[in-house]
Coordinates of C-alpha atoms in Angstrom, one line a residue:
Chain A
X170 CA 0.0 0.0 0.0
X171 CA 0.9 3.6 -0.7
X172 CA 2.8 5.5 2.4
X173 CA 4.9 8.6 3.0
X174 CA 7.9 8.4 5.0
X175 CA 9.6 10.8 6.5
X176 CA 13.2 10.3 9.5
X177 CA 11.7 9.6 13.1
X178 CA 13.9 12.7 14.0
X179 CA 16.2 15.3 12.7
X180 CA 18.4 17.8 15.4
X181 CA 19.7 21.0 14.9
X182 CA 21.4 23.5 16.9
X183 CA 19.7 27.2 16.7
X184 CA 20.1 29.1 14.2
X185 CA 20.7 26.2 12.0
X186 CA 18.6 25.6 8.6
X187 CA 16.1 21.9 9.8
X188 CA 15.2 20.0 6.4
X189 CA 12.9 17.0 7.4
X190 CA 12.4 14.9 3.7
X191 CA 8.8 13.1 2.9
X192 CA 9.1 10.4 0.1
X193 CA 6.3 9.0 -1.9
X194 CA 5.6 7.8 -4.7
X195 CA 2.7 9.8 -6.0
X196 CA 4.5 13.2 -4.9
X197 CA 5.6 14.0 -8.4
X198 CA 1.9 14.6 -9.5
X199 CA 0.0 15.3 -5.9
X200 CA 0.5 18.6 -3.5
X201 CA 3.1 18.0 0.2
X202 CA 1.8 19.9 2.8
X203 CA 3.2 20.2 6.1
X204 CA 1.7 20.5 9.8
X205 CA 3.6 20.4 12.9
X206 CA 2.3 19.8 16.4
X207 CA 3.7 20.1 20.2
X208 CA 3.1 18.2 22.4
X209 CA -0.6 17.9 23.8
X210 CA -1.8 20.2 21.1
X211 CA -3.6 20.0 17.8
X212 CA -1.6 19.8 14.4
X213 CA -1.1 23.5 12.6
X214 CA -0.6 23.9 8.9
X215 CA 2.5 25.2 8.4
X216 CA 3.3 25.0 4.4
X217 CA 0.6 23.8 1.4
X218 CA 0.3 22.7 -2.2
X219 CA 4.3 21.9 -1.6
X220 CA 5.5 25.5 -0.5
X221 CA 3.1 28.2 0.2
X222 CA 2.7 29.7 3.3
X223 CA -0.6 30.1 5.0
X224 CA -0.7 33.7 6.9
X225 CA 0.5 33.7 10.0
X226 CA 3.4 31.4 9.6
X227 CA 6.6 32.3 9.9
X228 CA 9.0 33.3 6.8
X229 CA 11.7 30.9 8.0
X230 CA 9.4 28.4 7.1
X231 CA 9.6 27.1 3.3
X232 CA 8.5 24.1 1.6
X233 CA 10.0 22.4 -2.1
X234 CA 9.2 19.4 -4.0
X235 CA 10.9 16.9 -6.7
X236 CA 10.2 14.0 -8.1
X237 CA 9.5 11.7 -5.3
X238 CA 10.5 13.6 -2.1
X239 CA 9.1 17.0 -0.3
X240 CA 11.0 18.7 1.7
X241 CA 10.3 20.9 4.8
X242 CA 12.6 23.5 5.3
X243 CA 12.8 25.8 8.7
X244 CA 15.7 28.0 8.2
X245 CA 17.1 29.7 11.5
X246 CA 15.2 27.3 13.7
X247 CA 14.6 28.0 16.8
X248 CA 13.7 26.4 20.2
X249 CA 10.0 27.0 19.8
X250 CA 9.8 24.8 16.5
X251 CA 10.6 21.7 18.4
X252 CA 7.4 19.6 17.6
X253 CA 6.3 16.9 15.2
X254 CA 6.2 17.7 11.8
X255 CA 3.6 15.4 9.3
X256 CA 3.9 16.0 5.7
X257 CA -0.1 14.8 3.9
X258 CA -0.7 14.1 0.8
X259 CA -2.8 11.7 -1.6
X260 CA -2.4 9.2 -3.9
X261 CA -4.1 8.5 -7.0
X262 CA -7.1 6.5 -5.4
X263 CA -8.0 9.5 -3.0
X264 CA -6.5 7.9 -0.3
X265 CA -5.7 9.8 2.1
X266 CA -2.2 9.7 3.9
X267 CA 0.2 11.2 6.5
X268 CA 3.4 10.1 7.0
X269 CA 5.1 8.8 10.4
X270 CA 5.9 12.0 11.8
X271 CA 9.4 13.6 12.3
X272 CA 10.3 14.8 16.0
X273 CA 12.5 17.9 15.5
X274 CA 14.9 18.8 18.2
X275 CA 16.6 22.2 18.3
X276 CA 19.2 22.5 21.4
Chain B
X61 CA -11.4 33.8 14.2
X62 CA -12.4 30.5 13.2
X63 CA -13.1 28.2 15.9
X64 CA -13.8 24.2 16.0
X65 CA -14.8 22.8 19.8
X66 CA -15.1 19.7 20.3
X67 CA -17.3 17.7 22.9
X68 CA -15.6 16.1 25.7
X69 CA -13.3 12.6 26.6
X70 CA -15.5 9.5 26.3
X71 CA -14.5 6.2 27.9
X72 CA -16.5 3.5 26.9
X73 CA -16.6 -0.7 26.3
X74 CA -15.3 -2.6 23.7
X75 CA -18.2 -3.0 21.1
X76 CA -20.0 0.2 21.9
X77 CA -20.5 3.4 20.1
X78 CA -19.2 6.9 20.9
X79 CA -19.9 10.3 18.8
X80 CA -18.3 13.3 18.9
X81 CA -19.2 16.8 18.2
X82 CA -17.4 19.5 16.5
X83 CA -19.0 23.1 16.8
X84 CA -17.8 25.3 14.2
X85 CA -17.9 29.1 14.4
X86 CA -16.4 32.2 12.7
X87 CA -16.9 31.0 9.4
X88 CA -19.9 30.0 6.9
X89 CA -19.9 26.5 8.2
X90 CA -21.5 25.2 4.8
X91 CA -18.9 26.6 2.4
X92 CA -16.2 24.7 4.0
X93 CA -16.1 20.9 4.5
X94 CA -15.4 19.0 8.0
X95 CA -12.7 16.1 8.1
X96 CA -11.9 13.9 11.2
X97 CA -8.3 12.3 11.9
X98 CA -7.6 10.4 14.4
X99 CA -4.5 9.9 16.3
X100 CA -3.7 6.6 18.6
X101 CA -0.8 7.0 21.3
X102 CA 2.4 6.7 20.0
X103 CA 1.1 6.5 15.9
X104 CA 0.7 8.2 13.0
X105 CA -2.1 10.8 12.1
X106 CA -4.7 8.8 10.4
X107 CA -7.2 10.1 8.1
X108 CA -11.1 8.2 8.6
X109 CA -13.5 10.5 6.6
X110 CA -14.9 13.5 5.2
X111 CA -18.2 15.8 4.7
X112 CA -19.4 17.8 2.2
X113 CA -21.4 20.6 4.7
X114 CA -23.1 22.0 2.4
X115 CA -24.9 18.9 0.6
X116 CA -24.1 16.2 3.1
X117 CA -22.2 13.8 1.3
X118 CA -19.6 12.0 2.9
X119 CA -16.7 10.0 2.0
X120 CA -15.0 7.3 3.8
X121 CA -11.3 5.5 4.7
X122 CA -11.8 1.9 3.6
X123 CA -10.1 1.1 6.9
X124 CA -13.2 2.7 8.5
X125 CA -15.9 2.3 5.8
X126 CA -18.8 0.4 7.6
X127 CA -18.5 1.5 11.5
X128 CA -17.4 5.5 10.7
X129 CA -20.6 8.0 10.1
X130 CA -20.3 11.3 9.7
X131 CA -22.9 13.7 9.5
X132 CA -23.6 17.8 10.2
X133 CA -26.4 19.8 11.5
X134 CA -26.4 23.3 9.7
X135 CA -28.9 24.6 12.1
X136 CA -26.0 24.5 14.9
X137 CA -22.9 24.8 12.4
X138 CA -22.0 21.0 14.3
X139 CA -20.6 18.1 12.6
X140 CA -21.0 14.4 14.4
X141 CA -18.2 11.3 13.6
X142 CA -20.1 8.3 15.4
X143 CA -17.7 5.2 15.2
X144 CA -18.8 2.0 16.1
X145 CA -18.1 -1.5 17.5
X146 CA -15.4 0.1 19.0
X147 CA -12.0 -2.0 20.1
X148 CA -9.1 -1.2 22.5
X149 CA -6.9 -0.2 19.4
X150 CA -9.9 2.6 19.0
X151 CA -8.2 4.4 22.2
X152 CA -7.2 7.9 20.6
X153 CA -7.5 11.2 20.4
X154 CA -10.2 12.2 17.3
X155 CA -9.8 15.7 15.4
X156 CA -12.2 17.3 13.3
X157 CA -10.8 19.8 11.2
X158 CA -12.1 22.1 8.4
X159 CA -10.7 22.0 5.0
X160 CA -11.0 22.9 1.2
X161 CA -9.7 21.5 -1.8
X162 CA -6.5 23.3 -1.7
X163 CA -6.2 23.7 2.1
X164 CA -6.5 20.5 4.1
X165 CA -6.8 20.7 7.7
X166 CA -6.4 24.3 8.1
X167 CA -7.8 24.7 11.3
X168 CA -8.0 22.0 14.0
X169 CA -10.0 21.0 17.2
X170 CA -8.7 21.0 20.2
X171 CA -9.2 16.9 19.9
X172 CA -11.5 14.1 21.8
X173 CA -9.6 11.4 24.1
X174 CA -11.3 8.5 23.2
X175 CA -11.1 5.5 25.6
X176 CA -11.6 1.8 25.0
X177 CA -12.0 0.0 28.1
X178 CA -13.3 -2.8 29.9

C-alpha cells in the first residue's frame, strides 16, 4: 500500500537551517503539505500545495518538492519549532495519507 | 477567528459506540467541508473520513468504511463522527478539522480522548 515516510527525528542546533524529507511515490503529481504539532496540542498547517505559506506562519518556514520527495525546510530554527512535523498528501485512489511523523529537536 | 470545539473525553466498552461533536464558528460553516483524523498514542495521524457541509455527502477511509458516520447539522454549524463497534486499538485522540480542496486541515480541534476500556 501507498505510504509517505519521513526520518523519526532530525536535530539542529539554533540558528541552524532543519530539512525533514517526505518520500512517496505519488509526490511528483500530488500537492506535500506540512503541519507540525507540540506536544498535547492539535496539528497547525504550516506550508501547502508543496510550498506556500498560510498567513500567520513564519518566513523561515519554506516548503519544495521533486520528483519523489518533499521537503520541509525551517531556516534559523529556533527552540520554539521543536514539535512533530507530518507532511499529507494523496495518492491517486484519493486515499488519504500522513506520514510517520518527524520529531525535531533544536538545542 | 475560526473556531472548531469539540465535545468532551468518552471512555467506553469494547463493542460500543461513541460520537463526537465539532461546533464550528467564525466561518460560513457550509462553504467549507469537516474532516476527522484520528491519532492513537504513539502512531501516526490517520485520516477516517470527510463531509461535504453544504450537501451532506460523505466519504470514507476503507479502513473505517462500515463502522465510521459522519454527518452535520447546519442549524448548529455542528458536525458528528459516530464510530462503532469500538475495540481497544480505537483508544485515541479524534480531530475534526475544516478544510478545502486546496487547504486540508487548516484549522483544527482542540481533539477528543477517546477510551476503550473494559
Amino acid at each position: 500500500s501507498y505510504e509517505l515516510t519521513q526520518p523519526p527525528s532530525v536535530s539542529v542546533s539554533p540558528g541552524q537551517t532543519a530539512r525533514i524529507t517526505c518520500s512517496g511515490d505519488a509526490l511528483p503529481k500530488k500537492y506535500a503539505y506540512w503541519y507540525h504539532q507540540k506536544s498535547g496540542q492539535a496539528p497547525v498547517l504550516v506550508i501547502y500545495e508543496d510550498s506556500k505559506r498560510p498567513s500567520g506562519i513564519p518566513e523561515r518556514f519554506s516548503g519544495s518538492s521533486s520528483g519523489t520527495m518533499a521537503t520541509l525546510s525551517i531556516s534559523g530554527a529556533q527552540v520554539e519549532d521543536e514539535a512533530d512535523y507530518y507532511c499529507y498528501s494523496t495518492d491517486s485512489s484519493g486515499n488519504h495519507l500522513f506520514g510517520g511523523g518527524t520529531k525535531l529537536t533544536v538545542l | 477567528q475560526v473556531q472548531l470545539v469539540q465535545s468532551g473525553a468518552e471512555v467506553k466498552k469494547p463493542g460500543a459506540s461513541v460520537k463526537v461533536s465539532c461546533k464550528a464558528s467564525g466561518y460560513t460553516f457550509t462553504s467549507y467541508g469537516i474532516d476527522w483524523v484520528r491519532q492513537a498514542p504513539g502512531h501516526r495521524l490517520e485520516w477516517m473520513g470527510w463531509i461535504n457541509t453544504g450537501k451532506g455527502n460523505t466519504k470514507y477511509s476503507q479502513k473505517f468504511q462500515g463502522r465510521v458516520t459522519i454527518t452535520r447539522d447546519t442549524s448548529a454549524s455542528t458536525a458528528y463522527m459516530e464510530l462503532s463497534s469500538l475495540r481497544y486499538e480505537d483508544t485515541a485522540v479524534y480531530y475534526c478539522a475544516k478544510s478545502e480542496a486546496s487547504l486540508p486541515f487548516d484549522y483544527w480541534g482542540q481533539g477528543t480522548l477517546v477510551t476503550v476500556s473494559s
